[in-house]
Amino acid sequence: MVFHILTLFPEMFASVFNESILKRAQSNKLININFYNIRDYSKDKHRRVDDTPYGGGAGMVMTCQPLFDAIEEIKSKVKSRKFRIIYLTPSGEKFSQIKAEEYAEKIDEVVLICGHYEGIDQRIIDKFVDEEISIGDYVLTGGEIPAMVFVDTVSRLISGVLGKNESHQEESFSKKLDRKKEYPHYTRPAEFKGIQVPKVLLNGHHAEIQKWRKENLR
Ligand code: ADE
């Protein structure tokens, strides 16, 4: 999967993407993440990327020109037809595990537009955006954290990204449930400050362990 991230703050992504599983996935060429600083595309002499809204009102709106040029540049390089342009916004459709699975299965190149201020000029949405996505019913300062959530959630579903000790095979997420159920997890030591791990997990009896886990989903 190739991710193209349009942002005013590319440095925000470094620690999240350059550690652990996402770092390894990039080294192994399972995912590829590219950044485009929207300000670099501004033709304004002060490199401005926002302006006051027509019709008045609070806040600033991200202007068309830098976003248009950045998106056109990315589109000219895209090879796959399984390509989507996403705008991250609190008014978008709610992101979910099911949506992440759809992207991991069906799409191999995405553009993520990170908005700021009051949002982006509607003409960019109308011309380019395939889907508006929200990560939840709350308002963040910008689209960068939602873009990180999207990349992380989709990437771990791509074949080979998780090692066998990190596998999602056993997870009990069901398309019918809106909340993911998990059984309780324990690791060594078997007793910690007087609190015991359930005995059934220590006896190596696979069927009993499966039964216990099923009964203890929460
Ligand atoms: N930008 C600000 N808040 C957001 C949210 N909840 N989801 C996606 N993008 C956002």
Short mmCIF file of C-alpha atoms and ligand atoms in Angstrom, two decimals:
data_model
loop_
_atom_site.label_atom_id
_atom_site.label_comp_id
_atom_site.label_asym_id
_atom_site.label_seq_id
_atom_site.Cartn_x
_atom_site.Cartn_y
_atom_site.Cartn_z
CA MET A 1 0.00 0.00 0.00
CA VAL A 2 1.27 3.45 -0.91
CA PHE A 3 0.20 6.40 1.25
CA HIS A 4 0.58 10.01 0.12
CA ILE A 5 0.06 12.43 3.00
CA LEU A 6 -0.66 16.11 2.35
CA THR A 7 0.02 18.08 5.48
CA LEU A 8 1.25 21.40 6.83
CA PHE A 9 3.18 19.53 9.54
CA PRO A 10 5.08 16.53 8.15
CA GLU A 11 7.37 16.42 11.22
CA MET A 12 4.42 15.37 13.37
CA PHE A 13 4.49 11.90 11.80
CA ALA A 14 8.11 10.96 12.47
CA SER A 15 7.84 9.21 15.83
CA VAL A 16 4.67 7.29 14.98
CA PHE A 17 5.86 6.00 11.61
CA ASN A 18 9.54 5.45 12.41
CA GLU A 19 9.12 2.97 15.25
CA SER A 20 8.09 -0.61 15.70
CA ILE A 21 5.75 -2.35 13.25
CA LEU A 22 5.25 0.55 10.84
CA LYS A 23 9.00 1.09 10.64
CA ARG A 24 9.57 -2.58 9.83
CA ALA A 25 6.71 -2.58 7.30
CA GLN A 26 8.39 0.29 5.44
CA SER A 27 11.82 -1.39 5.52
CA ASN A 28 10.22 -4.55 4.14
CA LYS A 29 8.54 -2.49 1.40
CA LEU A 30 5.07 -3.63 2.42
CA ILE A 31 3.99 -0.04 2.84
CA ASN A 32 5.39 3.16 1.41
CA ILE A 33 4.63 6.55 3.00
CA ASN A 34 5.25 9.84 1.18
CA PHE A 35 4.83 13.35 2.58
CA TYR A 36 3.93 16.54 0.76
CA ASN A 37 4.20 19.79 2.69
CA ILE A 38 1.23 21.80 1.40
CA ARG A 39 3.10 25.04 2.05
CA ASP A 40 5.81 24.01 -0.43
CA TYR A 41 3.20 24.19 -3.19
CA SER A 42 1.96 27.69 -2.35
CA LYS A 43 2.60 30.28 -5.08
CA ASP A 44 1.79 33.11 -2.66
CA LYS A 45 4.80 35.33 -2.03
CA HIS A 46 4.46 34.71 1.71
CA ARG A 47 3.77 31.00 1.14
CA ARG A 48 0.30 31.42 2.61
CA VAL A 49 -2.03 28.46 2.47
CA ASP A 50 -5.19 29.90 4.08
CA ASP A 51 -7.53 32.85 3.78
CA THR A 52 -10.69 34.27 5.35
CA PRO A 53 -13.99 32.61 4.38
CA TYR A 54 -16.27 34.16 1.76
CA GLY A 55 -19.51 35.18 3.44
CA GLY A 56 -17.75 35.86 6.72
CA GLY A 57 -17.58 33.74 9.84
CA ALA A 58 -14.94 32.47 12.20
CA GLY A 59 -11.62 30.92 11.27
CA MET A 60 -9.64 30.49 8.11
CA VAL A 61 -10.05 28.22 5.10
CA MET A 62 -7.24 26.36 3.32
CA THR A 63 -6.96 27.77 -0.20
CA CYS A 64 -7.37 25.86 -3.47
CA GLN A 65 -4.08 26.53 -5.27
CA PRO A 66 -1.52 24.67 -3.10
CA LEU A 67 -3.81 21.67 -2.62
CA PHE A 68 -4.73 21.58 -6.32
CA ASP A 69 -1.08 21.59 -7.43
CA ALA A 70 -0.02 19.00 -4.86
CA ILE A 71 -2.87 16.63 -5.75
CA GLU A 72 -2.29 17.02 -9.50
CA GLU A 73 1.39 16.19 -8.98
CA ILE A 74 0.55 13.05 -7.01
CA LYS A 75 -2.11 11.98 -9.53
CA SER A 76 0.38 12.29 -12.37
CA LYS A 77 2.64 9.75 -10.63
CA VAL A 78 0.00 7.22 -9.55
CA LYS A 79 0.10 3.94 -11.44
CA SER A 80 -2.68 1.94 -9.83
CA ARG A 81 -6.35 2.27 -10.69
CA LYS A 82 -7.11 1.12 -7.13
CA PHE A 83 -6.52 4.66 -5.94
CA ARG A 84 -8.53 6.83 -3.53
CA ILE A 85 -8.35 10.42 -2.31
CA ILE A 86 -9.48 10.88 1.27
CA TYR A 87 -10.12 14.10 3.14
CA LEU A 88 -9.92 13.75 6.93
CA THR A 89 -12.62 15.83 8.56
CA PRO A 90 -14.85 15.56 11.65
CA SER A 91 -17.88 15.77 9.36
CA GLY A 92 -16.82 12.71 7.32
CA GLU A 93 -18.10 9.16 7.47
CA LYS A 94 -17.03 7.36 10.64
CA PHE A 95 -13.86 5.28 10.31
CA SER A 96 -14.20 1.68 11.45
CA GLN A 97 -12.45 -1.69 11.38
CA ILE A 98 -14.70 -2.71 8.48
CA LYS A 99 -13.68 0.35 6.49
CA ALA A 100 -10.00 -0.34 7.26
CA GLU A 101 -10.46 -3.94 6.01
CA GLU A 102 -12.02 -2.66 2.79
CA TYR A 103 -9.08 -0.36 2.15
CA ALA A 104 -6.51 -3.05 2.96
CA GLU A 105 -8.22 -5.48 0.56
CA LYS A 106 -9.33 -3.28 -2.34
CA ILE A 107 -7.08 -0.23 -2.55
CA ASP A 108 -3.35 0.02 -3.11
CA GLU A 109 -2.69 3.75 -3.21
CA VAL A 110 -4.30 6.52 -1.12
CA VAL A 111 -3.93 10.27 -0.75
CA LEU A 112 -4.74 11.59 2.74
CA ILE A 113 -5.49 15.31 2.95
CA CYS A 114 -4.95 16.71 6.45
CA GLY A 115 -7.10 19.79 6.99
CA HIS A 116 -6.54 22.63 9.43
CA TYR A 117 -8.41 25.70 10.60
CA GLU A 118 -12.06 25.62 9.47
CA GLY A 119 -11.25 23.15 6.70
CA ILE A 120 -10.40 23.23 3.01
CA ASP A 121 -12.06 25.05 0.09
CA GLN A 122 -15.09 23.03 -1.04
CA ARG A 123 -13.93 23.12 -4.67
CA ILE A 124 -11.02 20.81 -3.81
CA ILE A 125 -13.45 18.36 -2.19
CA ASP A 126 -15.81 18.52 -5.18
CA LYS A 127 -13.07 18.04 -7.76
CA PHE A 128 -10.85 15.42 -6.16
CA VAL A 129 -12.08 13.81 -2.95
CA ASP A 130 -13.55 10.29 -3.14
CA GLU A 131 -14.32 9.94 0.54
CA GLU A 132 -14.46 12.14 3.65
CA ILE A 133 -13.48 10.26 6.80
CA SER A 134 -13.82 11.12 10.49
CA ILE A 135 -12.07 9.09 13.17
CA GLY A 136 -14.70 9.93 15.78
CA ASP A 137 -17.23 12.41 17.07
CA TYR A 138 -14.77 14.94 18.42
CA VAL A 139 -12.78 17.75 16.86
CA LEU A 140 -9.00 17.60 16.72
CA THR A 141 -6.71 20.51 15.86
CA GLY A 142 -6.02 19.02 12.43
CA GLY A 143 -6.11 15.94 10.23
CA GLU A 144 -2.62 14.67 11.12
CA ILE A 145 -3.59 12.42 14.04
CA PRO A 146 -6.55 11.00 12.03
CA ALA A 147 -4.13 10.29 9.14
CA MET A 148 -1.84 8.42 11.57
CA VAL A 149 -4.82 6.41 12.83
CA PHE A 150 -5.82 5.54 9.26
CA VAL A 151 -2.30 4.48 8.18
CA ASP A 152 -1.72 2.42 11.33
CA THR A 153 -5.09 0.65 11.23
CA VAL A 154 -4.95 -0.19 7.51
CA SER A 155 -1.25 -1.14 7.51
CA ARG A 156 -1.53 -3.83 10.18
CA LEU A 157 -4.14 -5.58 8.02
CA ILE A 158 -1.79 -5.84 5.04
CA SER A 159 -0.41 -9.31 4.56
CA GLY A 160 3.04 -9.71 6.13
CA VAL A 161 2.96 -6.49 8.19
CA LEU A 162 2.30 -8.27 11.49
CA GLY A 163 4.77 -10.93 12.55
CA LYS A 164 3.44 -14.26 13.76
CA ASN A 165 3.60 -13.11 17.39
CA GLU A 166 1.52 -10.07 16.54
CA SER A 167 -1.06 -11.88 14.45
CA HIS A 168 -4.64 -10.67 14.22
CA GLN A 169 -5.93 -14.12 13.16
CA GLU A 170 -7.28 -14.95 16.59
CA GLU A 171 -8.99 -11.66 17.21
CA SER A 172 -12.68 -11.91 17.75
CA PHE A 173 -13.74 -8.85 15.84
CA SER A 174 -16.96 -9.66 14.09
CA LYS A 175 -18.57 -7.68 11.32
CA LYS A 176 -21.82 -7.93 13.23
CA LEU A 177 -20.46 -6.33 16.38
CA ASP A 178 -19.80 -2.66 16.68
CA ARG A 179 -17.48 -3.23 19.64
CA LYS A 180 -14.46 -5.46 19.40
CA LYS A 181 -14.51 -8.23 22.03
CA GLU A 182 -11.32 -9.59 23.51
CA TYR A 183 -10.50 -12.26 26.05
CA PRO A 184 -8.22 -11.21 28.96
CA HIS A 185 -4.49 -11.57 28.32
CA TYR A 186 -1.85 -12.62 30.85
CA THR A 187 1.90 -13.20 30.66
CA ARG A 188 4.69 -14.26 33.07
CA PRO A 189 4.94 -14.31 36.04
CA ALA A 190 2.08 -16.65 37.01
CA GLU A 191 1.78 -14.75 40.30
CA PHE A 192 2.37 -11.02 40.67
CA LYS A 193 2.01 -9.31 44.08
CA GLY A 194 -0.16 -12.21 45.17
CA ILE A 195 -2.49 -12.05 42.13
CA GLN A 196 -2.68 -15.34 40.19
CA VAL A 197 -3.10 -15.95 36.47
CA PRO A 198 -6.24 -18.13 35.96
CA LYS A 199 -5.08 -21.77 36.49
CA VAL A 200 -6.69 -22.99 33.25
CA LEU A 201 -4.23 -20.94 31.19
CA LEU A 202 -1.24 -22.65 32.79
CA ASN A 203 -2.16 -26.28 32.11
CA GLY A 204 -1.45 -26.33 28.35
CA HIS A 205 -4.85 -27.92 27.60
CA HIS A 206 -5.76 -26.20 24.36
CA ALA A 207 -9.49 -27.03 24.27
CA GLU A 208 -10.00 -25.90 27.88
CA ILE A 209 -8.13 -22.68 27.19
CA GLN A 210 -10.26 -21.98 24.10
CA LYS A 211 -13.43 -22.64 26.12
CA TRP A 212 -12.27 -20.34 28.93
CA ARG A 213 -11.38 -17.59 26.44
CA LYS A 214 -14.79 -17.86 24.74
CA GLU A 215 -16.55 -17.63 28.10
CA ASN A 216 -14.50 -14.63 29.14
CA LEU A 217 -14.88 -12.37 26.11
CA ARG A 218 -15.52 -8.83 27.22
N1 ADE B 1 -9.94 16.75 11.86
C1 ADE B 1 -10.31 17.27 13.05
N2 ADE B 1 -11.02 16.41 13.78
C2 ADE B 1 -11.11 15.27 13.02
C3 ADE B 1 -11.74 14.00 13.21
N3 ADE B 1 -12.41 13.71 14.33
N4 ADE B 1 -11.63 13.09 12.23
C4 ADE B 1 -10.96 13.38 11.09
N5 ADE B 1 -10.36 14.55 10.85
C5 ADE B 1 -10.43 15.50 11.80
#
